[in-house]
Coordinates of N, CA, C and O in Angstrom, one line a residue:
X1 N 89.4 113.2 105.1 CA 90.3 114.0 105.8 C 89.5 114.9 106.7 O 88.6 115.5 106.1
X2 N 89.5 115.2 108.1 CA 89.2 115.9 108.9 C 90.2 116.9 109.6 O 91.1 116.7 110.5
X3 N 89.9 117.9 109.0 CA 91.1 119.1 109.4 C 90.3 120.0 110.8 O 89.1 119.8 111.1
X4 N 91.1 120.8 111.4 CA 90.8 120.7 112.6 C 91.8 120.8 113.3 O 92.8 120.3 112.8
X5 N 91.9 121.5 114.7 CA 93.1 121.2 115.8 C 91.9 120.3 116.6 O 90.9 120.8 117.2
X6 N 92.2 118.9 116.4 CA 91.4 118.0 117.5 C 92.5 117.5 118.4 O 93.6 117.2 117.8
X7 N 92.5 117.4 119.6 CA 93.5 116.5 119.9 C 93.5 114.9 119.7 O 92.6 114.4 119.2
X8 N 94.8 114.2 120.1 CA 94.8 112.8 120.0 C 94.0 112.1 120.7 O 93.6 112.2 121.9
X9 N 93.7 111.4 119.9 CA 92.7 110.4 120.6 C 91.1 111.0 120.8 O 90.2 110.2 121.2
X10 N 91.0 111.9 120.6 CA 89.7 112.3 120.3 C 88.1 111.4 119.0 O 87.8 111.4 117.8
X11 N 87.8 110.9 119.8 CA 86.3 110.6 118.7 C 86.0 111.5 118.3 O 86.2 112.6 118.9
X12 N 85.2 111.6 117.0 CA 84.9 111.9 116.2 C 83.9 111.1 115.4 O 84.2 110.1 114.7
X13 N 82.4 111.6 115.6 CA 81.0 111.3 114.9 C 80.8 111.8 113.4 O 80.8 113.0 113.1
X14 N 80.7 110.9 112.6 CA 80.8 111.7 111.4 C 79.1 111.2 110.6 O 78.8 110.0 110.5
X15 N 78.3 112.4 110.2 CA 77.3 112.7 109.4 C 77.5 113.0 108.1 O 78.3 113.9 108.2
X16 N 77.4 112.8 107.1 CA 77.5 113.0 105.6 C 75.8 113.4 105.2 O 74.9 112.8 105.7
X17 N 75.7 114.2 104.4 CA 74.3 114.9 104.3 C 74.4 114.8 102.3 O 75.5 115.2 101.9
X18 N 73.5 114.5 101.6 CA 74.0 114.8 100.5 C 73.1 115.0 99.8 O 72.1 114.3 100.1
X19 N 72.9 115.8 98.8 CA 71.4 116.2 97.9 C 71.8 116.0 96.1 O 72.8 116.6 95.7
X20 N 71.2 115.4 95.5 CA 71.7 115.3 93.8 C 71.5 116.1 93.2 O 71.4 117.0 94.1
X21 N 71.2 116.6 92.2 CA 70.2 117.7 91.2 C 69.1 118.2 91.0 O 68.6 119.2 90.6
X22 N 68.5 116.4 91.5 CA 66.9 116.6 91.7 C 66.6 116.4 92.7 O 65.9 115.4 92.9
X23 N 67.1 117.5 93.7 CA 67.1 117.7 94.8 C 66.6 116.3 96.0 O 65.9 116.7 96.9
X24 N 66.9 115.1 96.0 CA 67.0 113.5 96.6 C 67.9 114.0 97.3 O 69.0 114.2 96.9
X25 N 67.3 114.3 98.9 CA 68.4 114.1 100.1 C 68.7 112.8 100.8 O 67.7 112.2 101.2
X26 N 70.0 112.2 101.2 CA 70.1 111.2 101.6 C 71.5 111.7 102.5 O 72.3 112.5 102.2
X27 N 71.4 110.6 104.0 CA 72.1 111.4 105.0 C 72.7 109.4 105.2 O 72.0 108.4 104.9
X28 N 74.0 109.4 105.6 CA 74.7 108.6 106.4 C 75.4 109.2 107.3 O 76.1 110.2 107.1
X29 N 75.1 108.3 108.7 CA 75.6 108.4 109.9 C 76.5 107.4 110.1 O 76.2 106.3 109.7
X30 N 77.8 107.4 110.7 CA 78.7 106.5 111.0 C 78.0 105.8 112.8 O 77.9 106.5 113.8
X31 N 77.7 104.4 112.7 CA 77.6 103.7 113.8 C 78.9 103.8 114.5 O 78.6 103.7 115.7
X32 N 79.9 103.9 114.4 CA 81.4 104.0 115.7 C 81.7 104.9 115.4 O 81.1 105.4 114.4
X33 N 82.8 106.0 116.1 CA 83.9 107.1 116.1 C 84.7 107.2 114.7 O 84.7 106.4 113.7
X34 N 85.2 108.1 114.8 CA 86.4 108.1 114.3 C 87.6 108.8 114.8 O 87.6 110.0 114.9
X35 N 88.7 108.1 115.2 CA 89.8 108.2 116.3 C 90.4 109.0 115.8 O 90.7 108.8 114.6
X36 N 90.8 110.0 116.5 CA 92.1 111.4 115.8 C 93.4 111.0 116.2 O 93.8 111.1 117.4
X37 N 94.5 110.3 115.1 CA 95.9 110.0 115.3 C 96.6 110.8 115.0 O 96.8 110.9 113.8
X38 N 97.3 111.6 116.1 CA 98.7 112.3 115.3 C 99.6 111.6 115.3 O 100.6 112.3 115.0
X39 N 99.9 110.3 115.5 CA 101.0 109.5 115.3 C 101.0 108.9 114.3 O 99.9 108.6 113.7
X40 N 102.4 108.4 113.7 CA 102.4 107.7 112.6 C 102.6 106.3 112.5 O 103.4 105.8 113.3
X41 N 101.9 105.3 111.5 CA 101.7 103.9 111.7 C 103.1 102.9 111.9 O 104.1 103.4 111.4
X42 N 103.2 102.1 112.2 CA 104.6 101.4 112.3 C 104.7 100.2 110.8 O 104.1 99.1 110.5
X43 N 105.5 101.0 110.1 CA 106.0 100.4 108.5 C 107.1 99.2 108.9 O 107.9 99.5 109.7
X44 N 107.1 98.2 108.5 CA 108.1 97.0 108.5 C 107.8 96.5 107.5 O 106.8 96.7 106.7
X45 N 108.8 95.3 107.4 CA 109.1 94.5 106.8 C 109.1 94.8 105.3 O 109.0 93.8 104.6
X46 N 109.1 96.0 104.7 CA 109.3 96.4 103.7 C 110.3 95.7 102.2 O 111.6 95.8 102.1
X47 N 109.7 95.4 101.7 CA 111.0 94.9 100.4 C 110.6 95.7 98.9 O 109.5 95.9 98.4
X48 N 111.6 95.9 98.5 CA 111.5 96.7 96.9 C 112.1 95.7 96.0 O 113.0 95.0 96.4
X49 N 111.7 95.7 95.0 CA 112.5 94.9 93.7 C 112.0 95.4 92.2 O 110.9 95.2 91.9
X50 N 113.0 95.8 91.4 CA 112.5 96.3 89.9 C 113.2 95.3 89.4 O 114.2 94.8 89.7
X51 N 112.3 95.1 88.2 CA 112.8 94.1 86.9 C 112.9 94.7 85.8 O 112.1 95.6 85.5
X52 N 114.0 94.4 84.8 CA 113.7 95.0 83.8 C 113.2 94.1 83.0 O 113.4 93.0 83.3
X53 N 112.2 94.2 81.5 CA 111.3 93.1 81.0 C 111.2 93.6 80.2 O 110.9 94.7 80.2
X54 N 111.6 92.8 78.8 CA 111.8 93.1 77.3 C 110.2 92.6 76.9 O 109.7 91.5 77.1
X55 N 109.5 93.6 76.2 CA 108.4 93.0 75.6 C 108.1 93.5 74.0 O 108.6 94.5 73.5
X56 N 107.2 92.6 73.5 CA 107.6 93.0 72.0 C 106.2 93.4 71.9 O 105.7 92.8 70.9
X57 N 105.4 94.1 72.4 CA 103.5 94.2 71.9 C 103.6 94.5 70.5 O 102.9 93.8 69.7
X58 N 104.6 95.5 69.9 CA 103.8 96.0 69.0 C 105.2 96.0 67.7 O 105.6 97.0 67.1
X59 N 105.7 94.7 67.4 CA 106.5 94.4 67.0 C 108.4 95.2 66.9 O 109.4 95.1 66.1
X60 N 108.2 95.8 67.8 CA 109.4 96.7 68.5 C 109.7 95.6 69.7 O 109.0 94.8 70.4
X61 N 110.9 95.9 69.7 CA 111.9 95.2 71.1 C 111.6 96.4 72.0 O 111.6 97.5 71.5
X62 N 111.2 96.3 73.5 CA 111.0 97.4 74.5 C 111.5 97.2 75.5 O 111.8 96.0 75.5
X63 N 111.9 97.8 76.4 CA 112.2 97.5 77.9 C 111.0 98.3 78.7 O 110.4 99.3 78.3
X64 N 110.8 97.5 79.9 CA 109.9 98.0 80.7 C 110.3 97.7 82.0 O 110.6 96.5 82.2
X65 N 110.5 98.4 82.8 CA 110.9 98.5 84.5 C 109.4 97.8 85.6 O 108.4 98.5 85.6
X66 N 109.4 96.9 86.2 CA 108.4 96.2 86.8 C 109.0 96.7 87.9 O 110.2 96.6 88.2
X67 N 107.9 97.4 88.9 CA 108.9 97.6 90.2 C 107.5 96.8 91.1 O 106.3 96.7 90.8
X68 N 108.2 96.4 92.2 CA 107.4 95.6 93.1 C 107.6 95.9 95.0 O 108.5 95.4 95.7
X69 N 106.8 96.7 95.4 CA 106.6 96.7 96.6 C 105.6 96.1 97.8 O 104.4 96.2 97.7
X70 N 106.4 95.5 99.0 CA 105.2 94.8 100.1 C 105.6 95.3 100.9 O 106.8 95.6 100.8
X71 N 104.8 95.6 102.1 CA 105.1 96.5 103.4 C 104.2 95.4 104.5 O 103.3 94.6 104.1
X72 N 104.4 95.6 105.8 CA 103.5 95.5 106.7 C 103.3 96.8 107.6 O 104.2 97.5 108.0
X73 N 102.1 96.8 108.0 CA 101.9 98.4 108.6 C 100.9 98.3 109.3 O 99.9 97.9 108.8
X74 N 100.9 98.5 110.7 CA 100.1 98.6 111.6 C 99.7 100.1 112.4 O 100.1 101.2 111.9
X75 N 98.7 100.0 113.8 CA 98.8 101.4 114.0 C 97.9 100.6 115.4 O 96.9 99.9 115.1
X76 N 98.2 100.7 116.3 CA 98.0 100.5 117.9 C 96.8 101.7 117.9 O 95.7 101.1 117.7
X77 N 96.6 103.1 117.9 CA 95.8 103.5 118.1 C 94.7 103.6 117.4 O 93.6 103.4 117.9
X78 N 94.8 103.9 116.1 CA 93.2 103.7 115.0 C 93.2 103.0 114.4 O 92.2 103.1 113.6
X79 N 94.3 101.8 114.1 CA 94.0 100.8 113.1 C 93.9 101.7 112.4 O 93.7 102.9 112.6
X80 N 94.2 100.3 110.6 CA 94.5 101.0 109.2 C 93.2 100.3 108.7 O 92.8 99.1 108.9
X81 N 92.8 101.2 107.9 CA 91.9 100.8 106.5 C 93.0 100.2 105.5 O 92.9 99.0 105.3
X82 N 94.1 101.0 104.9 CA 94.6 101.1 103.5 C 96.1 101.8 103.9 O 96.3 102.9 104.4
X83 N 96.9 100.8 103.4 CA 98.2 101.6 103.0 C 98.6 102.1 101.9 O 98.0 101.3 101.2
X84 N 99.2 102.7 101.2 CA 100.0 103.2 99.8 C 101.3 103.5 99.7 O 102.1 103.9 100.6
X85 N 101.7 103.3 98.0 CA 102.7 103.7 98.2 C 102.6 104.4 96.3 O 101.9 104.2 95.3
X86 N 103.9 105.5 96.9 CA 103.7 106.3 95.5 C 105.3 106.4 94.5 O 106.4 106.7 95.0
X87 N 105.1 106.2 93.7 CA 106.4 105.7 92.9 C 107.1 107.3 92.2 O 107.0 106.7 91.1
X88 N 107.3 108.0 92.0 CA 107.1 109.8 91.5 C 105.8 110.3 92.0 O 105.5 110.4 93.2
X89 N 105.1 110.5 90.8 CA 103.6 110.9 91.3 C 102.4 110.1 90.7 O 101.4 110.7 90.3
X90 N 102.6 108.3 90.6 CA 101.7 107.6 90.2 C 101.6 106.7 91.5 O 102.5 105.9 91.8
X91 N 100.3 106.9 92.3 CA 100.3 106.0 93.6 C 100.1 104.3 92.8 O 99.3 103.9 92.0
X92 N 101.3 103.6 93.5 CA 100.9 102.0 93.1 C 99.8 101.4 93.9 O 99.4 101.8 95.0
X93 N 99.3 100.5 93.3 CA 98.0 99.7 94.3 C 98.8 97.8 94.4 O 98.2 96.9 95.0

């Protein structure tokens, strides 16, 4: 995360500098930008589905809720690495 008032569309060079314990410095430079988006990516084709699923692990009858989400998600200005999604406060992968 890069906080900051940058405007949109602004590059962004990013250096990372880092030292361990025993004092080992090692530095990475990013070869391309990194593009400042204040816009938000375009979410489609979204579907949700929960199951409910009786399982017996531990010789008890259980129910278990399987919930299943797919999205497609794009972004015209910075492209995406990674989408998510968070179910309460456990992000699903």
């Amino acid at each position: 995360m890069i906080k900051g008032d940058l405007p949109h569309n602004s590059e962004v060079y990013v250096t990372v500098i880092t030292e361990n314990h025993a004092g080992i410095v090692r530095a990475f430079q990013a070869t391309s930008p990194v593009i400042v988006d204040h816009t938000p990516p375009d979410v489609d084709k979204v579907t949700v589905s929960v199951e409910v699923v009786e399982v017996n692990i531990t010789g008890f009858l259980e129910l278990r809720e399987d919930v299943t989400v797919t999205w497609s998600a794009t972004d015209e200005t910075s492209g995406i690495n990674y989408c998510t999604c968070a179910l309460g406060i456990q992000t699903l992968r």
